[in-house]
mmCIF file of C-alpha atoms in Angstrom:
data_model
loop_
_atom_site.group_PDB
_atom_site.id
_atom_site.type_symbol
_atom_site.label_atom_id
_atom_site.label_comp_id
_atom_site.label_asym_id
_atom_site.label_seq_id
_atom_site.Cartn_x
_atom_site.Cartn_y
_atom_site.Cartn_z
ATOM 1 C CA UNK A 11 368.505 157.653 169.870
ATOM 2 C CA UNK A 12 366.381 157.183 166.592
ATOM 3 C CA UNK A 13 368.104 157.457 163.429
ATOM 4 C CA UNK A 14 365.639 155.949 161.328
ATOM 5 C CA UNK A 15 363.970 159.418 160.290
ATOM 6 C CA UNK A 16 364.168 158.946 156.781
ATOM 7 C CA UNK A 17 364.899 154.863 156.235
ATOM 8 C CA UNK A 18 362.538 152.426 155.615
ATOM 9 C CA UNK A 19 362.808 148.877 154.047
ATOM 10 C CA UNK A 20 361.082 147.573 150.729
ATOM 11 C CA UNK A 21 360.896 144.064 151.229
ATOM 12 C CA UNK A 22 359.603 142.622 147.881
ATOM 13 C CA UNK A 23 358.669 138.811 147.939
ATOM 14 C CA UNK A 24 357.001 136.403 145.515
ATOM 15 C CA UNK A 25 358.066 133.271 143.893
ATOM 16 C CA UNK A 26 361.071 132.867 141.364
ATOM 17 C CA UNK A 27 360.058 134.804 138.252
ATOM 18 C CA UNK A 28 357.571 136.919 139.067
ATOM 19 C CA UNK A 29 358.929 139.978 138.426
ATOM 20 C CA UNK A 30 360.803 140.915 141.898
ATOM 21 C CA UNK A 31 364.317 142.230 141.216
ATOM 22 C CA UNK A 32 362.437 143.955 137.893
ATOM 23 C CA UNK A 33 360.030 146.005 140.134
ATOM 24 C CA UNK A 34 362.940 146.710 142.913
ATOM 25 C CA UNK A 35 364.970 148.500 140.350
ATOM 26 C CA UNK A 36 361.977 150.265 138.414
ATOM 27 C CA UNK A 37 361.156 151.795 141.689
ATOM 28 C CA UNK A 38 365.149 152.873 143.122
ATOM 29 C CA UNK A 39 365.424 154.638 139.304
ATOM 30 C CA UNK A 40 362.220 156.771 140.371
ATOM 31 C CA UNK A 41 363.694 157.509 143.858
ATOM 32 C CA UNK A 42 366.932 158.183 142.274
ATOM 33 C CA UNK A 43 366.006 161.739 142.034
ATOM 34 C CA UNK A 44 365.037 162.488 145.366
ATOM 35 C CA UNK A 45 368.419 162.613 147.214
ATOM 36 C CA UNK A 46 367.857 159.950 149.387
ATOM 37 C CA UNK A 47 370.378 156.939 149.967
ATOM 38 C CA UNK A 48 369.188 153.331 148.351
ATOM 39 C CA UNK A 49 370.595 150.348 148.309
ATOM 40 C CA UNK A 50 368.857 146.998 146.551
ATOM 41 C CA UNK A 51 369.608 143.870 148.499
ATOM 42 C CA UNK A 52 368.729 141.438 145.782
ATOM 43 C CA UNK A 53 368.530 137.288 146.006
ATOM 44 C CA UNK A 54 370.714 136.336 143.655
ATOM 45 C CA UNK A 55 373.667 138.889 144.697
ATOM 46 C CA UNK A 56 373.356 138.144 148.536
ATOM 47 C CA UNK A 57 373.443 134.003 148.175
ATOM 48 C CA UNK A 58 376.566 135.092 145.682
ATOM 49 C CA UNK A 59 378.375 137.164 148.409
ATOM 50 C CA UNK A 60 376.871 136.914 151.477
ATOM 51 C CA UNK A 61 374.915 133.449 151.931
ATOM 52 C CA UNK A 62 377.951 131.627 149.269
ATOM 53 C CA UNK A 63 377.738 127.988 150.273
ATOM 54 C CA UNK A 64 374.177 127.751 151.625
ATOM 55 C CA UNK A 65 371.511 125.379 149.948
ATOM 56 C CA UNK A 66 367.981 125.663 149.849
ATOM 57 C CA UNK A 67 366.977 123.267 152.779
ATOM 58 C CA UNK A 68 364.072 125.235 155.357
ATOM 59 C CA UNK A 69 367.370 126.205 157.320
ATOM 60 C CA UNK A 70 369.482 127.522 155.371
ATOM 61 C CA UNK A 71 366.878 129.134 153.132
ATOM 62 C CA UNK A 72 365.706 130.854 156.765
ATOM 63 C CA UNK A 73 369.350 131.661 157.548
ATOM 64 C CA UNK A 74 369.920 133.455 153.860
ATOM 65 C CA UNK A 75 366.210 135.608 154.611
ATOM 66 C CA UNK A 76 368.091 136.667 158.785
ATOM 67 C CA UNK A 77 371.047 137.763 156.900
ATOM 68 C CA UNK A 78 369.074 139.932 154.144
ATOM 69 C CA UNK A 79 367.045 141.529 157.128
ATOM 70 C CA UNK A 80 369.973 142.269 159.069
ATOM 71 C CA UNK A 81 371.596 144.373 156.621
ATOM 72 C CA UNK A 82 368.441 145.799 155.087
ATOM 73 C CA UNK A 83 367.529 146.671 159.154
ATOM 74 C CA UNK A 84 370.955 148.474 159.582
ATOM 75 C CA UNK A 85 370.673 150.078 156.488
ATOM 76 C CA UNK A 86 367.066 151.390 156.954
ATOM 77 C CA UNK A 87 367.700 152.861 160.455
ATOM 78 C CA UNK A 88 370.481 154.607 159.349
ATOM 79 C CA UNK A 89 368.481 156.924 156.974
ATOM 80 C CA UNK A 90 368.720 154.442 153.991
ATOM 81 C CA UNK A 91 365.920 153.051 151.625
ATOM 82 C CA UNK A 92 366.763 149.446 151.692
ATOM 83 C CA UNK A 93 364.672 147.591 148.711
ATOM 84 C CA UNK A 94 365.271 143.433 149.202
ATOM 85 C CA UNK A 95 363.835 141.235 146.495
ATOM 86 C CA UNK A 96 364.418 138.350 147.717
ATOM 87 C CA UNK A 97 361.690 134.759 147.329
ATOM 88 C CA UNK A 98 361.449 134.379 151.357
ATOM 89 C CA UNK A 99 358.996 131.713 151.213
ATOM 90 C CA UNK A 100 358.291 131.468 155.090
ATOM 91 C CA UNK A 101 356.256 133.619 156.387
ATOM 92 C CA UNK A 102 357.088 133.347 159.908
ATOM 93 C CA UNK A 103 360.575 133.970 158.563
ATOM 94 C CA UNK A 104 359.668 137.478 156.924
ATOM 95 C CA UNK A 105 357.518 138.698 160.173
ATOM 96 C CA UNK A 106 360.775 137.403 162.475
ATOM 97 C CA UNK A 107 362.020 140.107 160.208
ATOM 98 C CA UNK A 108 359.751 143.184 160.131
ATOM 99 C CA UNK A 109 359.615 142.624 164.200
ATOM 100 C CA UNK A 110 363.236 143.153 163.933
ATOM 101 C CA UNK A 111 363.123 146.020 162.345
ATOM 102 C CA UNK A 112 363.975 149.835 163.797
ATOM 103 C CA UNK A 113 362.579 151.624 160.650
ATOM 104 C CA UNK A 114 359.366 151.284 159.313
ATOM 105 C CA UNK A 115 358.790 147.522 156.998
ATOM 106 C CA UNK A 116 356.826 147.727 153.766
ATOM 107 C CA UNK A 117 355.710 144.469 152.435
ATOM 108 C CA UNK A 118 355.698 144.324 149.016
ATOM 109 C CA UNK A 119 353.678 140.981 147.249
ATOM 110 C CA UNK A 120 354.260 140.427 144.215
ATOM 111 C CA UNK A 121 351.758 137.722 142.487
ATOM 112 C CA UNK A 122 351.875 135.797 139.414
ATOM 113 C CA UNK A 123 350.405 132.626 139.112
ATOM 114 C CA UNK A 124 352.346 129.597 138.159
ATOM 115 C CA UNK A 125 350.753 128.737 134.678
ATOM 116 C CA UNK A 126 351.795 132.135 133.885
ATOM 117 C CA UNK A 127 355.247 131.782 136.023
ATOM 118 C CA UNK A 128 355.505 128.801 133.484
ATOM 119 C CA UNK A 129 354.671 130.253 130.190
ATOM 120 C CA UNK A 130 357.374 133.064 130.915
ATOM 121 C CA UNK A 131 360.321 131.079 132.299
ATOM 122 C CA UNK A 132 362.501 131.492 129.131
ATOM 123 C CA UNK A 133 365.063 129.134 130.819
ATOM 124 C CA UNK A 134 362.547 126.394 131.681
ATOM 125 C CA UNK A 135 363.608 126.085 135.319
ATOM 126 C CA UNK A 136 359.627 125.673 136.073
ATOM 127 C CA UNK A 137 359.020 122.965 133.338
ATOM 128 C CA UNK A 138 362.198 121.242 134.614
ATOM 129 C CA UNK A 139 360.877 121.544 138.140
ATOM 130 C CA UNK A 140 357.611 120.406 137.616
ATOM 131 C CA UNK A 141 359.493 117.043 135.932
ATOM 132 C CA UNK A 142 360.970 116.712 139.438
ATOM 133 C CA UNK A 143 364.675 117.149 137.627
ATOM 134 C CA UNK A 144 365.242 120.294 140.289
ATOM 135 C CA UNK A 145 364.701 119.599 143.897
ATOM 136 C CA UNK A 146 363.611 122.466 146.420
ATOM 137 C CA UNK A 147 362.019 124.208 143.968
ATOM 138 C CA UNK A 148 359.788 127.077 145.392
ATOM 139 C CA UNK A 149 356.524 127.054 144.197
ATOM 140 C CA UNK A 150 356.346 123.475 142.949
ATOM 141 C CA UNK A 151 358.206 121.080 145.340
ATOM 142 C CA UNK A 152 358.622 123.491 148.176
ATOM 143 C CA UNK A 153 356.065 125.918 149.474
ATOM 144 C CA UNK A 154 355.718 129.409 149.338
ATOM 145 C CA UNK A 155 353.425 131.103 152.243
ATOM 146 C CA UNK A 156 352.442 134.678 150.453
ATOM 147 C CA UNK A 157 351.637 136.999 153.196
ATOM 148 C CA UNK A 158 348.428 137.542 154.633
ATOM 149 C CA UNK A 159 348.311 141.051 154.773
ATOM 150 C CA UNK A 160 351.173 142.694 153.102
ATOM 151 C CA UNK A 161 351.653 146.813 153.027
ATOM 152 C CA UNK A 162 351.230 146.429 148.921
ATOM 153 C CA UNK A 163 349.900 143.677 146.566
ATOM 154 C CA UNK A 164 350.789 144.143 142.947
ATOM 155 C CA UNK A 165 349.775 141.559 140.221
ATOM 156 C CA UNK A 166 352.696 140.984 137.884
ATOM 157 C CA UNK A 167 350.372 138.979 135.320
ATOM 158 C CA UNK A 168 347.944 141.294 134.919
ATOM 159 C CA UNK A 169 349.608 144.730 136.053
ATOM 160 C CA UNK A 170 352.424 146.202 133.583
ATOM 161 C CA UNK A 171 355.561 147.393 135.436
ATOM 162 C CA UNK A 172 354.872 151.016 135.551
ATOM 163 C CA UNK A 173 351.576 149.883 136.913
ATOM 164 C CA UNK A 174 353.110 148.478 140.023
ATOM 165 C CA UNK A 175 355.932 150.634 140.238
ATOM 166 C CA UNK A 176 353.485 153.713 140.360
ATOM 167 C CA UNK A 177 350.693 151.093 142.882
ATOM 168 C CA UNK A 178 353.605 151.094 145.100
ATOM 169 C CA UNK A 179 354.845 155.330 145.098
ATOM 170 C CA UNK A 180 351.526 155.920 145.309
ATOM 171 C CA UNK A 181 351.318 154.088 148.450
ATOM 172 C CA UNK A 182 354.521 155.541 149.635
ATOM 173 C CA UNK A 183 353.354 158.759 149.127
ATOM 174 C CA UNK A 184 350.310 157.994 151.040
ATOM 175 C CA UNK A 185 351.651 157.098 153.967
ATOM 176 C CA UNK A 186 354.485 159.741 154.221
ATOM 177 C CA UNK A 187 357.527 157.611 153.470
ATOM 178 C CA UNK A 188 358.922 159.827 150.512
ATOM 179 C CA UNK A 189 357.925 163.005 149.231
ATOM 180 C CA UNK A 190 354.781 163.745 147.902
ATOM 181 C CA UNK A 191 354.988 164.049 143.494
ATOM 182 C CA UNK A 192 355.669 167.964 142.432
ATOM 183 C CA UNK A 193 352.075 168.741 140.250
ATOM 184 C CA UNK A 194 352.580 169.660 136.452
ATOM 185 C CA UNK A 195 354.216 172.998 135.537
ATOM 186 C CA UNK A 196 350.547 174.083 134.172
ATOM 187 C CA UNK A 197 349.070 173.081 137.167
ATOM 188 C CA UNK A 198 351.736 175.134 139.535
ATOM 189 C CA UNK A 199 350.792 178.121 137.071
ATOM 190 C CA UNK A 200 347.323 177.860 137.211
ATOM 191 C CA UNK A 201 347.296 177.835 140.978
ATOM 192 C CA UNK A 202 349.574 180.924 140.913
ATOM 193 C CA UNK A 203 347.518 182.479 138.793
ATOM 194 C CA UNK A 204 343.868 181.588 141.041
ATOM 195 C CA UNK A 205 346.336 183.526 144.024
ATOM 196 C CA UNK A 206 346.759 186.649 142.393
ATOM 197 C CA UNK A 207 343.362 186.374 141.594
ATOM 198 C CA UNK A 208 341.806 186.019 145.112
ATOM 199 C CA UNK A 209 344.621 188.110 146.338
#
């Protein structure tokens, strides 16, 4: 029996910085509305709670990404928008992932280049890296694979936040996954109006 109707998962990924958990929680407050369930499954929170104790060797970064897309799979097939934001640097990682998945997986990209991943990094965790005083760092002395053809591809350096929060609705929208945007109150009336008109 199918019970993922109404779930799907938003699987945001991009390197440390670029905007991820920001974008994740722009676009839950514009579903908040609709009366669906949504959870966020964010990085940070899940290596706090649910990953506590693992590193950031291929492993146990791999093994932190499984347990992310486990819960975001259970969540999604049981009618809930799970939205991850989450680095997952391997790609072969993320598709083990979305070919896990029940519900539909949406692919989220979210690019900034590293100059600009520098320039922004107000705690200088890049500058440090790039000094080789962090180890494992993604981006600098680990690799990040960015998909090759994700669902949506927003540009955090060049796109402002309700730019890619509305890129990604829109594409929502587009492919049926929530409801399509109610038109203006003037437009409604006009239509109304063009009815009684014709009628």
């Amino acid at each position: 029996m199918s019970l993922h109707t109404d779930g799907f998962t938003l699987w945001f990924t991009g390197l440390s910085g670029a905007g991820k958990s920001t974008l994740a929680t722009a676009v839950a407050e514009a579903l908040a509305g609709s009366g669906r369930p949504i959870e966020i499954l964010d990085g940070d929170e899940v290596r706090t709670n649910l990953s506590k104790g693992l590193g950031f060797s291929r492993e146990d970064r791999d093994t932190n990404i499984r347990r992310i897309g486990f819960v975001a799979r259970l969540l999604s097939r049981n009618g809930v928008i799970a939205i991850t934001a989450a680095i997952s640097p391997y790609r072969d990682t993320r598709d083990e992932v979305r070919r896990a998945h029940d519900a539909r997986f949406v692919e989220v990209y979210v690019e900034c280049p590293l100059h600009a991943l520098v320039t922004r990094d107000v705690k200088g965790l890049y500058a440090k890296a790039l000094r080789n005083e962090i180890a494992h760092f993604t981006g600098v002395s680990d690799p990040y694979e960015p998909p090759h053809a994700p669902e949506i591809h927003v540009r955090s350096d060049a796109e402002s936040i309700e730019e890619s929060r509305d890129k990604i609705l829109a594409w929502l929208r587009a492919n049926a996954l929530i409801a399509a945007a109610a038109p203006p109150a003037s437009t409604a009336a006009s239509s109304a109006a063009s009815i009684l008109q014709t009628a």
